[in-house]
Structure formats: structure tokens, C-alpha cells
Coordinates of C-alpha atoms in Angstrom, one line a residue:
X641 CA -3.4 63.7 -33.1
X642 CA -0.9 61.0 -33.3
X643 CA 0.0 59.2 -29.9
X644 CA 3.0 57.4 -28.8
X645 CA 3.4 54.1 -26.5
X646 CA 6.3 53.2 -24.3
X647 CA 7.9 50.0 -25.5
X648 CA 7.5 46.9 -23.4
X649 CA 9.9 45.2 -21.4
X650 CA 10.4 42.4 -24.4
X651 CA 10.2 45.4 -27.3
X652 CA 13.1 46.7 -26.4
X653 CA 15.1 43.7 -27.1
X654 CA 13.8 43.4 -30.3
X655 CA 13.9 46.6 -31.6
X656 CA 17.5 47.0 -30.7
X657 CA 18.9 43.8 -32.2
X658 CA 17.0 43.9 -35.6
X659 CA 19.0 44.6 -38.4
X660 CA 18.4 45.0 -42.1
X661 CA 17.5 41.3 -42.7
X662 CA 16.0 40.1 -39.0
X663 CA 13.1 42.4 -37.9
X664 CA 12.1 39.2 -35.8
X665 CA 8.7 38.8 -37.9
X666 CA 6.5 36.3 -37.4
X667 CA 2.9 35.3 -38.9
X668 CA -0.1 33.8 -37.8
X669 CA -3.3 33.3 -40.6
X670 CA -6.1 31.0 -41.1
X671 CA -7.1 28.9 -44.3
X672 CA -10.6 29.9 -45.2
X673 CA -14.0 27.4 -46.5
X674 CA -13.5 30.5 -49.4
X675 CA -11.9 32.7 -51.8
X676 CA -10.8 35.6 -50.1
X677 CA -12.9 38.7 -51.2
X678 CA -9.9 41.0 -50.9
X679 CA -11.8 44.7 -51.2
X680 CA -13.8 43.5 -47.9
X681 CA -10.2 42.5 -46.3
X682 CA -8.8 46.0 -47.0
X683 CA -12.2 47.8 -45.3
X684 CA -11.6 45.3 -42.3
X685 CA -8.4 45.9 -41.7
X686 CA -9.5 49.7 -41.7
X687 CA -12.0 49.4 -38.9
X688 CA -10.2 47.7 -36.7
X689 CA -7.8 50.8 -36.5
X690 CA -9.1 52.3 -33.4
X691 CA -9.6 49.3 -31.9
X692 CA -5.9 48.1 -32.3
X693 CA -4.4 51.3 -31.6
X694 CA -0.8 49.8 -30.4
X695 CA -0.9 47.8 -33.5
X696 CA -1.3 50.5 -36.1
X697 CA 2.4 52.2 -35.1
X698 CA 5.5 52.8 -36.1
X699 CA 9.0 52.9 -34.5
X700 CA 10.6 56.4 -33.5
X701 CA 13.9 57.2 -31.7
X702 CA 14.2 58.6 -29.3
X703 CA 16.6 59.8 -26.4
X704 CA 16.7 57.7 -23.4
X705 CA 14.2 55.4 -25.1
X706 CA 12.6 54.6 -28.8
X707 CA 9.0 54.8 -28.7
X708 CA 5.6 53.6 -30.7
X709 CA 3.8 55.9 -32.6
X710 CA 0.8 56.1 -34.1
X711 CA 0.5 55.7 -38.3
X712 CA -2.5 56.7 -40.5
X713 CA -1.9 54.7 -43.5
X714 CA -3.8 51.4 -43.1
X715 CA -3.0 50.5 -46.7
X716 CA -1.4 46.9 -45.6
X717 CA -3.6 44.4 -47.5
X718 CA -1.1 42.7 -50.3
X719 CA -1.7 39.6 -51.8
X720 CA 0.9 37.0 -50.9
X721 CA 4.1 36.9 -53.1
X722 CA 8.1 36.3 -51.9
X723 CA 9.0 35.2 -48.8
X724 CA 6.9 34.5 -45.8
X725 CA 8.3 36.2 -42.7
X726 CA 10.7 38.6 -44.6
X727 CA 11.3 41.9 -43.1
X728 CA 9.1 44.8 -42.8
X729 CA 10.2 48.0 -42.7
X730 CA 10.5 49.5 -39.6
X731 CA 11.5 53.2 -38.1
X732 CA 11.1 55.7 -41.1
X733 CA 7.9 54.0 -43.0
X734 CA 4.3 55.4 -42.1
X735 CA 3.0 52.2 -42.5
X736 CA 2.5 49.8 -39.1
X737 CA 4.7 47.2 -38.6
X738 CA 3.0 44.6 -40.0
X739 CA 0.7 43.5 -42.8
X740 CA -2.0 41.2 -44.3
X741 CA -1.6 39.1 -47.1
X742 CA -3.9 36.9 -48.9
X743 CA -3.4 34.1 -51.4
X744 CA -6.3 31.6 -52.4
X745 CA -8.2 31.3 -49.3
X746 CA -5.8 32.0 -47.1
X747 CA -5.6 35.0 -44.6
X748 CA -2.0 36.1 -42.7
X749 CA -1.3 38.8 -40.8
X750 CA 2.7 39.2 -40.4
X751 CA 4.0 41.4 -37.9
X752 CA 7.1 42.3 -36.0
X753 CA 7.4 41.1 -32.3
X754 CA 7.8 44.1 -31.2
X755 CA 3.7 44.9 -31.6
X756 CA 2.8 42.0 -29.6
X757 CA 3.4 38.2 -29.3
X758 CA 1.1 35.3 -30.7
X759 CA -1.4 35.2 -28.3
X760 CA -1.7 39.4 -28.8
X761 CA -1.8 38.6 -32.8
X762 CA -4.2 35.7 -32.4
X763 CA -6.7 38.1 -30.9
X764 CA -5.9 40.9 -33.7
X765 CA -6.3 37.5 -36.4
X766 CA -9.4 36.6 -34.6
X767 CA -11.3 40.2 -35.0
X768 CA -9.8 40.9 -38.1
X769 CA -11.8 37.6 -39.8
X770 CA -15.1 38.5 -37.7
X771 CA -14.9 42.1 -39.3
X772 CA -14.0 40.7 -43.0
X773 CA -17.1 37.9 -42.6
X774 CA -19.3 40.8 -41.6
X775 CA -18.3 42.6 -44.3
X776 CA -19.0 40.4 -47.3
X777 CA -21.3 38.0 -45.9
X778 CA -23.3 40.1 -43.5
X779 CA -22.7 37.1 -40.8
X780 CA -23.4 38.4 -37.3
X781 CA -20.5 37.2 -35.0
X782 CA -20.5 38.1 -31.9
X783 CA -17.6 39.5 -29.6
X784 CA -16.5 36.4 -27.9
X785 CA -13.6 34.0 -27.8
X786 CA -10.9 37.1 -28.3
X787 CA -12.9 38.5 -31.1
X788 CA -13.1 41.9 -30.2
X789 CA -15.8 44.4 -31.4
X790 CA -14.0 47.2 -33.5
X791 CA -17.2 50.0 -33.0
X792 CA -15.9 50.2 -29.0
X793 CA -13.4 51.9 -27.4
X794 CA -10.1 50.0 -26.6
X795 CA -9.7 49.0 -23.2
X796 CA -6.8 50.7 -20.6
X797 CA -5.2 47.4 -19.9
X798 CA -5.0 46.3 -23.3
X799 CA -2.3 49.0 -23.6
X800 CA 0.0 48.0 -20.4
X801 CA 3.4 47.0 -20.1
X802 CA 2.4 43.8 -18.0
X803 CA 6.0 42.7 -17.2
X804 CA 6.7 45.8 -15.0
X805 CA 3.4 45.3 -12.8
X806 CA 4.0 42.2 -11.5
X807 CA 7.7 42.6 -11.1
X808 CA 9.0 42.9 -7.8
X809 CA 12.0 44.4 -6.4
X810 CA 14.2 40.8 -6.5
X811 CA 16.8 40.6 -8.5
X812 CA 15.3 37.2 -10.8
X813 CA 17.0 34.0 -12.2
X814 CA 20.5 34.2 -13.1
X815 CA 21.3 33.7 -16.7
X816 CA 23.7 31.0 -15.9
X817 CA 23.3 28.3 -18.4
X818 CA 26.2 26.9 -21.4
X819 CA 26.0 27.2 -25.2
X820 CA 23.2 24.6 -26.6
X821 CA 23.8 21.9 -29.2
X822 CA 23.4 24.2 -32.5
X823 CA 21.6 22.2 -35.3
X824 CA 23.9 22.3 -38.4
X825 CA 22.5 22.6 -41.9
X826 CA 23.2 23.8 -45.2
X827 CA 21.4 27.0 -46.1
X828 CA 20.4 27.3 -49.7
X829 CA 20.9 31.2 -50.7
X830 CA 18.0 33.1 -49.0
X831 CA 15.2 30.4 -49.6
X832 CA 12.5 29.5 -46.8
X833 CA 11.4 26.3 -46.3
X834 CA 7.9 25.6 -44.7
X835 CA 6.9 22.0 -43.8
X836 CA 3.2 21.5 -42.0
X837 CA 1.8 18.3 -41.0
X838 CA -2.1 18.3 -40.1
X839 CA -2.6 15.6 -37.1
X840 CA -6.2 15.1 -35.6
X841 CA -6.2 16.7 -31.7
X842 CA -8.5 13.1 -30.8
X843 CA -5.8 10.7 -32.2
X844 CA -3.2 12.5 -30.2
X845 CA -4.4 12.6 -27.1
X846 CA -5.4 9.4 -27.0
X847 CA -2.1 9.0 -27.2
X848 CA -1.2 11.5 -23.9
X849 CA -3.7 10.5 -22.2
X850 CA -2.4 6.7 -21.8
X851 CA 1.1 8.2 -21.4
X852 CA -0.3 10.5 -18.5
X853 CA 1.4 13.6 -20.1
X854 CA -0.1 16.9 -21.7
X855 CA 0.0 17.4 -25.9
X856 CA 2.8 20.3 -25.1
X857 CA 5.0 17.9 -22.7
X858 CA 4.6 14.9 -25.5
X859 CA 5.8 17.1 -28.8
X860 CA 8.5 18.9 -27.0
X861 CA 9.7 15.8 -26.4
X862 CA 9.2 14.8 -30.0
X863 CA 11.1 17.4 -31.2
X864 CA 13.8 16.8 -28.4
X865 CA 13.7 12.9 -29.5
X866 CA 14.3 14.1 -33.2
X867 CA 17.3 16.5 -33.0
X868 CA 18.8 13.5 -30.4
X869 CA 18.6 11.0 -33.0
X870 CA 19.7 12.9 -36.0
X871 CA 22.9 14.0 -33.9
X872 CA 26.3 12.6 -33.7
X873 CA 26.7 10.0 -31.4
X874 CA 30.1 12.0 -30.3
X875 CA 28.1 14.9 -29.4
X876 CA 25.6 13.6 -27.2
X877 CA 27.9 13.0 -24.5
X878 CA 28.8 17.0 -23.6
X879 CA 26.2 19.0 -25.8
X880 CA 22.7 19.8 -24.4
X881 CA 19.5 19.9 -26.4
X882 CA 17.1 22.8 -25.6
X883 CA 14.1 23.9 -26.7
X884 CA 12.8 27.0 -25.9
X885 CA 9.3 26.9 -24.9
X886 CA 7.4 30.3 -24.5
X887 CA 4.3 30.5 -21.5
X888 CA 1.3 33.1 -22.2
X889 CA 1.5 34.8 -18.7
X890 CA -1.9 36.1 -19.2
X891 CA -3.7 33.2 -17.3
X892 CA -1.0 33.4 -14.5
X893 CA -1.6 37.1 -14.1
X894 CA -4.8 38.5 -14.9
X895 CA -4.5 40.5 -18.0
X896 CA -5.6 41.6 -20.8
X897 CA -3.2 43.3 -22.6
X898 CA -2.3 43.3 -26.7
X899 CA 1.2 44.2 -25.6
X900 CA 4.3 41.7 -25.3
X901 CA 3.3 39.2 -22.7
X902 CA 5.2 35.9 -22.1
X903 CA 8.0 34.3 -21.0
X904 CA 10.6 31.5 -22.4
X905 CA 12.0 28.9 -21.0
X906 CA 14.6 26.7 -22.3
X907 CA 13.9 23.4 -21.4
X908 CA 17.1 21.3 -22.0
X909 CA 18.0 17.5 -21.8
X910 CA 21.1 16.9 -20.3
X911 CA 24.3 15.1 -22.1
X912 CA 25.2 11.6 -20.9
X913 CA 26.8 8.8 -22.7
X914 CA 24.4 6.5 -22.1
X915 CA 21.5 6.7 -24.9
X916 CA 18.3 7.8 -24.0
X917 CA 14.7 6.4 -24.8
X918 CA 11.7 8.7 -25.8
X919 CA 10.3 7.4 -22.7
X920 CA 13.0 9.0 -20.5
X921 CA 12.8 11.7 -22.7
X922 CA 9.1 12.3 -22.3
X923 CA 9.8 11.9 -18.8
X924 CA 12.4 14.3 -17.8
X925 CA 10.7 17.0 -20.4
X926 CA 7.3 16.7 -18.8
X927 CA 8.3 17.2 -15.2
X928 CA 11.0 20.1 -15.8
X929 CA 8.1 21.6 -17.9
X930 CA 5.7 21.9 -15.1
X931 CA 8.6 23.3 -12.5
X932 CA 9.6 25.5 -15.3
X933 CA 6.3 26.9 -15.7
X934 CA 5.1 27.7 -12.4
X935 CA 3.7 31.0 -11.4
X936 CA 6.9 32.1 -9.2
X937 CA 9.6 30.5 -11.8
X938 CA 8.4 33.0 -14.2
X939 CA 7.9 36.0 -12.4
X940 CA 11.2 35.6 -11.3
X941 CA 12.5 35.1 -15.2
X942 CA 10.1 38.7 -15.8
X943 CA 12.2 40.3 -12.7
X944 CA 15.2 40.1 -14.0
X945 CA 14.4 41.1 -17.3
X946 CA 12.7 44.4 -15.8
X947 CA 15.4 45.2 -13.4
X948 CA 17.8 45.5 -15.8
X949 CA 15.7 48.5 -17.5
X950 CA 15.0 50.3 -14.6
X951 CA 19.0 50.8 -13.4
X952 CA 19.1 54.0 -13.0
X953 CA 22.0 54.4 -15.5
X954 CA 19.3 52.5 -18.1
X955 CA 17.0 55.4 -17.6
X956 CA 19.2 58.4 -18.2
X957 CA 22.0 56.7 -20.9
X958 CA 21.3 57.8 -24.4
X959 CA 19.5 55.2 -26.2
X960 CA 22.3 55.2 -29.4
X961 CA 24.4 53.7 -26.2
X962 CA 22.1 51.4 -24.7
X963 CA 21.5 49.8 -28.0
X964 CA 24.9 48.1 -28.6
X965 CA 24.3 46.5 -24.8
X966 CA 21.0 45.5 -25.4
X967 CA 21.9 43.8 -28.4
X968 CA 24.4 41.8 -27.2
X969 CA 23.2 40.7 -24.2
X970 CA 20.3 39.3 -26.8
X971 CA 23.0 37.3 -28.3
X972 CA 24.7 36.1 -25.7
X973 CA 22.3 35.1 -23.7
X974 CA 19.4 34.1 -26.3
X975 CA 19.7 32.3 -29.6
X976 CA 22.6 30.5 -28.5
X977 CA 21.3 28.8 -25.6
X978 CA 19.2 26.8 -26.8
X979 CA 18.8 24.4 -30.1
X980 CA 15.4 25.7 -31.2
X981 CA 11.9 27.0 -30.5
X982 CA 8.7 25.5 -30.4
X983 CA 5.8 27.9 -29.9
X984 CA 2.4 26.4 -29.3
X985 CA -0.5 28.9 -29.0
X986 CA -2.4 26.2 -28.1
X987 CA -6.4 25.7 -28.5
X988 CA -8.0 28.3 -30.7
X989 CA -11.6 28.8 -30.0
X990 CA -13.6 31.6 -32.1
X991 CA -17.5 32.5 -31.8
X992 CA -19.8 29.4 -33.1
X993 CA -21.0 31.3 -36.1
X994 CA -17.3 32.1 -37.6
X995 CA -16.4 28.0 -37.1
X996 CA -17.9 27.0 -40.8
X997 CA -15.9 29.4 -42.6
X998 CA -12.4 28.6 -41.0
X999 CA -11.0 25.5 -41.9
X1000 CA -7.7 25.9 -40.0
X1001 CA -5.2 28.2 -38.0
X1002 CA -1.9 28.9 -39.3
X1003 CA 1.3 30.1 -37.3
X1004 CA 4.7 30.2 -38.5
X1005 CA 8.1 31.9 -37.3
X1006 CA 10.4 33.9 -39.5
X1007 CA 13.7 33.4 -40.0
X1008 CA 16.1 34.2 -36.8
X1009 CA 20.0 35.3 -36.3
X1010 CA 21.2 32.2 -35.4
X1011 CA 18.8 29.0 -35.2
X1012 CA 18.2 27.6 -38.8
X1013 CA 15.2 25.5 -37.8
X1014 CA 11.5 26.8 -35.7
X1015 CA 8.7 24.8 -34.9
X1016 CA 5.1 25.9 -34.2
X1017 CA 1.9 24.1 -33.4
X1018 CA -1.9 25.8 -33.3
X1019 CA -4.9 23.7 -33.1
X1020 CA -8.4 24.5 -34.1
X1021 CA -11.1 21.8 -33.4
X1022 CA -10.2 18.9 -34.2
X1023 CA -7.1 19.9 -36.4
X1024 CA -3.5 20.0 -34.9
X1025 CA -0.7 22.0 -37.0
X1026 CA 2.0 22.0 -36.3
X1027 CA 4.5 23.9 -38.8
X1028 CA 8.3 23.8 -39.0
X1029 CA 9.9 26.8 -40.4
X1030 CA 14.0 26.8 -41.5
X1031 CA 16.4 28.3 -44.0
X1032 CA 17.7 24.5 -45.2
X1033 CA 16.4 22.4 -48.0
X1034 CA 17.6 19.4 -45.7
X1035 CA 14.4 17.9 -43.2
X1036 CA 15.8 15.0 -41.4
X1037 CA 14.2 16.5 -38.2
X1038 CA 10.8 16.9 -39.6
X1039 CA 10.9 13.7 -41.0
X1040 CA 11.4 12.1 -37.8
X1041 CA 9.5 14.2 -35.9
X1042 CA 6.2 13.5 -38.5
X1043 CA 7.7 9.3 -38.8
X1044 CA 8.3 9.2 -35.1
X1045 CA 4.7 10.1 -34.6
X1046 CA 2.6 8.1 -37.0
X1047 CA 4.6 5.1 -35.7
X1048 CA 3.1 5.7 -32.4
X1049 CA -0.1 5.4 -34.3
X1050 CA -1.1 8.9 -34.8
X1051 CA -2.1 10.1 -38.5
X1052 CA -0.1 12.9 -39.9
X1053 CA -0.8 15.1 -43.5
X1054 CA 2.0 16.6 -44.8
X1055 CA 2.5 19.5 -47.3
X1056 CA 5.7 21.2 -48.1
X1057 CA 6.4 24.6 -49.6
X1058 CA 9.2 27.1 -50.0
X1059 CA 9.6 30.8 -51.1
X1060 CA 12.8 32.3 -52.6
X1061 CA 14.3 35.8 -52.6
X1062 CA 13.2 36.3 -55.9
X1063 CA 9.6 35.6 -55.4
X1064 CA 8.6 32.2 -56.4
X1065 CA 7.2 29.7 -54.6
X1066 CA 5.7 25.7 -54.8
X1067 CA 4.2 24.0 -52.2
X1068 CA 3.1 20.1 -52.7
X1069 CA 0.3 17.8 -50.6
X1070 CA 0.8 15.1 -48.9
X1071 CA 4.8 14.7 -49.4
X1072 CA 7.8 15.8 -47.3
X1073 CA 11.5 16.6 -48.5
X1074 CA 14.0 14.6 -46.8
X1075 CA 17.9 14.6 -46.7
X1076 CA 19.7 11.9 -46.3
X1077 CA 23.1 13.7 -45.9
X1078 CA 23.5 17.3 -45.9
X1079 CA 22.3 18.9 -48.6
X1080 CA 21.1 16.2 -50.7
X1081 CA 17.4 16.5 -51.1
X1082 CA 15.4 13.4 -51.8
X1083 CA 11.8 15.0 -52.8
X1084 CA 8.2 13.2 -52.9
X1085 CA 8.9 10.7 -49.8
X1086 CA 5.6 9.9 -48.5
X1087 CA 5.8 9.8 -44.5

């Protein structure tokens, strides 16, 4: 018997403002000590049906509100060609609304957002390689560090919509805030551009911890300090940078679930004519971090989003005319308010025996309506990686973000890669494309 879920408070946004070529997909996936053994990949992904059972869905319309159902069809094991990120097929297919793709010895599981966020795919990531290792190498692993066991019975809280239980009856934050600066690049027909750079976790917080700040604080403020010094002088004086920053409210809140649960916040540095230092930068970043990401700050953010779905008129419209509404307020009050992401999912920690046959964590973000540049960062022992995603050849941001770093004395491995529409792909060690103008590419600078 097939069941349905109720779409979370951030589902809905999603679902309602994809369109043929944004599904708002995403990917998370680990590099592997091996060859990926893809019959024992397929029979994973398999087992851990019943134990992802919000995962294994499909999106159905319905009349007040679509809905999740369940899909039989786990055949979602493909080895890696096209695009990262591209679309996946979502409302008529009987397929989930993700897949697994393997290439070399690398593992990804794509998926749309409106399954879960990264910290809910980290966990599915996370069992999904425990189940394959158990599989071809008989290695026992067990069930800790978010690897969950795929013999037992999902959990009730795994399934909730978190937002609307610890929402309260105030009516939130405002979403008073101007247009961002927009980062301006030429995009190259449909080709995706991924740049990675592998930094070791003790070098950089050797760094932070002389600086007094955390390893989030210090690479937002990076990536502030790189779009600020790549932008026209002219501009700095009345256009904000802002990143948005997303919080796992699991911590905060006590929960377990595999649903959609965080919360963004766009933290912004404010336009003056005088120029700023990274210092200042790191400064002003670090403390509007911590305010931002207080307990109370983001329940508030999670109140307003949930109010505005419980209006009564929410509840009984038609969903064909919620939709349009739903859409745009997405637009108007997300992409364009601020300059960029940066996701970090933080530490990843598995079970002692997987460790020797991982070798890193991936995470990357697809491509987005607006924003034509996304930055990520994962770490795994003693590994940071942080990836930057975008649909332009030209990379003077990552440049300076990878340069500004290794002159502050921290090491930094590069590798570059992009897909095209028509399925081909290169990737490259140890270099980094760079444009001096945009447009032109200069290829094979060493950083």
C-alpha cells in the first residue's frame, strides 16, 4: 500500500517554484579508497527503502496541497555522465526524486530539496555506504554517527514537519531587507563549472584559533572578502554583499527528523565608501553570525514562514492558486537578496570501521534561478572541501578566495572540472581556471 507525506514548511517553496530546468537539486557523495562495485550499490540502495521511506517518493497534486507519495521503483543507481545537479524528474515519474551515481570511486546521491536538506541527505549518504561496504566487503559497521541500520523500523520523528512544532503563534521577522549586490558573469551555454580546493582542517584552525573566530565565521568572510575585492569600486559605496548562510536547527531543537530542517540567514556587509580590511570584515561577519544564529532569531525566521501557511485562506485556496504566490514570494524575497550561498555541513563523523574506506566527503549545489555562483564546504578528518559551483567559465572569486587563503599561510589543492549539456566532461588536478576579464579564461594557473 503506497503512503503519502504532507510536504514540509520549506517543500512547499520548492515544489512550487521549480520549473523545467530548476528542480533545486543538489548533491552530496564521498570519494572512495576503491572502485565502486556497482551491483552491491544497486542492492544497497534497495534495502535502505524502508528505512528511508520519505525518501523513496514522488510528487502528487493535489487540492489544497501537493503531497509525497510513496514509489516502488528503486532502480536509481546510474553511473555518472552529463551534468551534475541537472534536473530530475519530478510529479509524473515513479521513480524518487533523487538518484545515485557512481564514477571511478566516487559515490553521489543527488536529490531535490524538497526530500530533505544536507544534513537529512548526509545521514541517507552515510547509511547508504555502510549498507554498500556490508555488501561487498562483509565489514561490520555499526549504527552510529547517523548511519542508520536499514533491518529496523523508521522512527515517528524522522517523518515530522519540525518547523510547525516549534512555531509559535508570533507573527516572525519581517522580510524587510533591499536587493543584494548580484555577482555578474558570463554564462557559457548550459555548462557547469565545479572548482574544489582540499585544505587540511589543522592548518586552518590554527589559523582561527589565533584570530579568536570559528572556521564558518573565517570563510564566510573569505568569500565576503573575495566578491568585495573583485567588485567595482563604484559599487561598493550603495550595494550590499550577502551571503546566505543556512543553520541545522536540529541541535537547537531536539530532533530527529529526515525532513527539511534549517534555516537561512543572509548575513550581509554593509556599503560604505571607505574600503574595508578582511579584518573588519572578519569582524563584523563573526559577531552578526552569532546574533543571527541564536535560538530565538531563528525560531522567529521558522514563524513567519509557518504562519503564512496556516492562514486560513492558505488552507482552503486551491493549490493551482497558491502556486503562482508561493512562487513569487520565493523570488522576491529569496535569490535576490542576497549575493550567494555558502552551505557548510560541517564535521562529518562516520562509525571507526567505515573511516579507511572513505577518503573524503563531497557536497555540491546545483545550479539556481538567479545566483550564478554557490559555495559549499564538508570536512572529514583532517580534510576540508570546500567546493564552488557556477554556470561561468570565469573564477576570479575562487581564485581569490583559494589565493587569499594560502597567503594567510594555509595549504590549498585544487582541481577543476566541468560538465556540458551534451554530456562531456574534464576535470584537471592541482590547477584553477582564472579570468582576468569577463569571459576570457586563462587555464592551468597554479594557485
Amino acid at each position: 500500500m503506497k503512503r503519502q507525506f504532507k510536504l514540509d514548511n520549506a517543500s512547499l517553496a520548492y515544489t512550487a517554484s521549480r520549473s523545467r530546468k530548476w528542480s533545486a537539486t543538489y548533491r552530496v557523495g564521498a570519494v572512495m579508497t576503491e572502485a565502486v562495485d556497482p551491483p552491491s550499490l544497486k542492492q544497497a540502495a534497495k534495502n535502505l527503502k524502508n528505512r528511508f521511506p520519505t525518501f523513496y517518493v514522488q510528487l502528487r497534486s493535489g487540492l489544497a496541497w501537493d503531497y509525497l507519495e510513496s514509489v516502488e521503483d528503486t532502480d536509481i543507481v546510474l553511473p555518472e555522465r552529463g551534468p551534475a545537479c541537472r534536473p530530475l524528474p519530478v510529479g509524473k515519474s515513479e521513480k524518487p526524486m533523487f538518484r545515485i551515481l557512481y564514477s571511478g570511486r566516487r559515490i553521489s546521491v543527488e536529490l531535490f530539496h524538497c526530500i530533505t536538506d544536507g544534513t537529512g541527505a548526509m545521514i541517507y549518504l552515510k547509511s547508504l555506504l555502510a549498507e554498500y561496504l556490508r555488501l561487498r566487503d562483509g565489514v561490520r559497521i555499526p549504527c552510529t554517527q547517523g548511519v542508520l541500520n536499514p533491518r529496523q523500523a523508521p522512527q515517528a520523528g524522522e517523518f515530522e514537519d519540525a518547523y510547525k512544532r516549534i512555531a509559535t503563534r508570533e507573527h516572525g521577522l519581517a522580510r524587510r531587507e533591499p536587493n543584494a549586490y548580484q555577482y555578474d558573469a558570463k554564462v557559457v551555454d548550459d555548462n557547469f563549472y565545479i572548482i574544489n580546493g582540499l585544505i587540511p582542517v589543522d592548518a586552518l584552525k590554527a589559523v582561527t584559533r589565533e584570530l579568536g573566530v570559528t572556521v564558518n565565521d573565517y570563510l564566510v568572510s573569505a568569500y565576503i572578502y573575495a566578491f568585495y575585492v573583485n567588485m567595482d569600486p563604484k559599487d561598493r559605496t550603495h550595494k550590499e554583499i550577502r551571503i546566505n548562510v543556512p543553520a541545522n536547527l536540529r541541535p537547537l531543537f531536539h530532533s530527529n527528523t529526515l525532513r527539511n530542517f534549517a534555516m537561512y540567514y543572509n548575513i550581509g556587509l554593509p556599503a560604505r565608501a571607505k574600503e574595508y580590511t578582511f579584518q573588519e570584515i572578519l569582524t563584523y561577519i563573526s559577531a552578526h553570525l552569532r546574533a543571527g544564529f541564536q535560538k530565538e532569531s531563528l525560531r522567529r525566521s521558522v514563524c513567519k514562514n509557518v504562519s503564512d501557511e496556516m492562514m486560513p485562506i492558505s488552507q482552503i485556496a486551491p493549490s493551482f492558486l497558491k502556486k503562482p504566490f508561493i512562487k513569487a514570494g520565493f523570488h522576491i524575497f529569496g535569490e535576490q537578496k542576497y549575493t550567494s550561498p555558502f552551505s557548510n555541513l560541517g564535521v562529518i563523523k562516520v562509525p571507526e570501521e567505515m573511516e579507511p574506506y572513505i577518503e573524503r566527503f563531497d557536497f555540491v549545489i546545483g545550479k539556481t534561478v538567479k545566483n550564478k555562483i554557490y559555495a559549499t564546504a564538508v570536512s572529514f578528518r583532517n580534510t576540508l572541501n570546500v567546493t564552488f559551483s557556477s554556470i561561468s567559465p570565469c573564477a576570479q572569486i575562487q581564485s581569490t578566495f583559494f589565493r587569499f587563503l594560502q597567503e594567510q599561510g594555509i595549504p590549498v589543492e585544487t582541481s577543476y572540472s566541468f560538465d556540458t549539456e551534451n554530456g562531456s566532461s574534464r576535470e584537471d588536478r592541482d590547477d584553477i581556471c582564472v579570468a582576468l576579464h569577463p569571459g576570457e579564461l586563462v587555464r592551468a594557473v597554479r594557485v
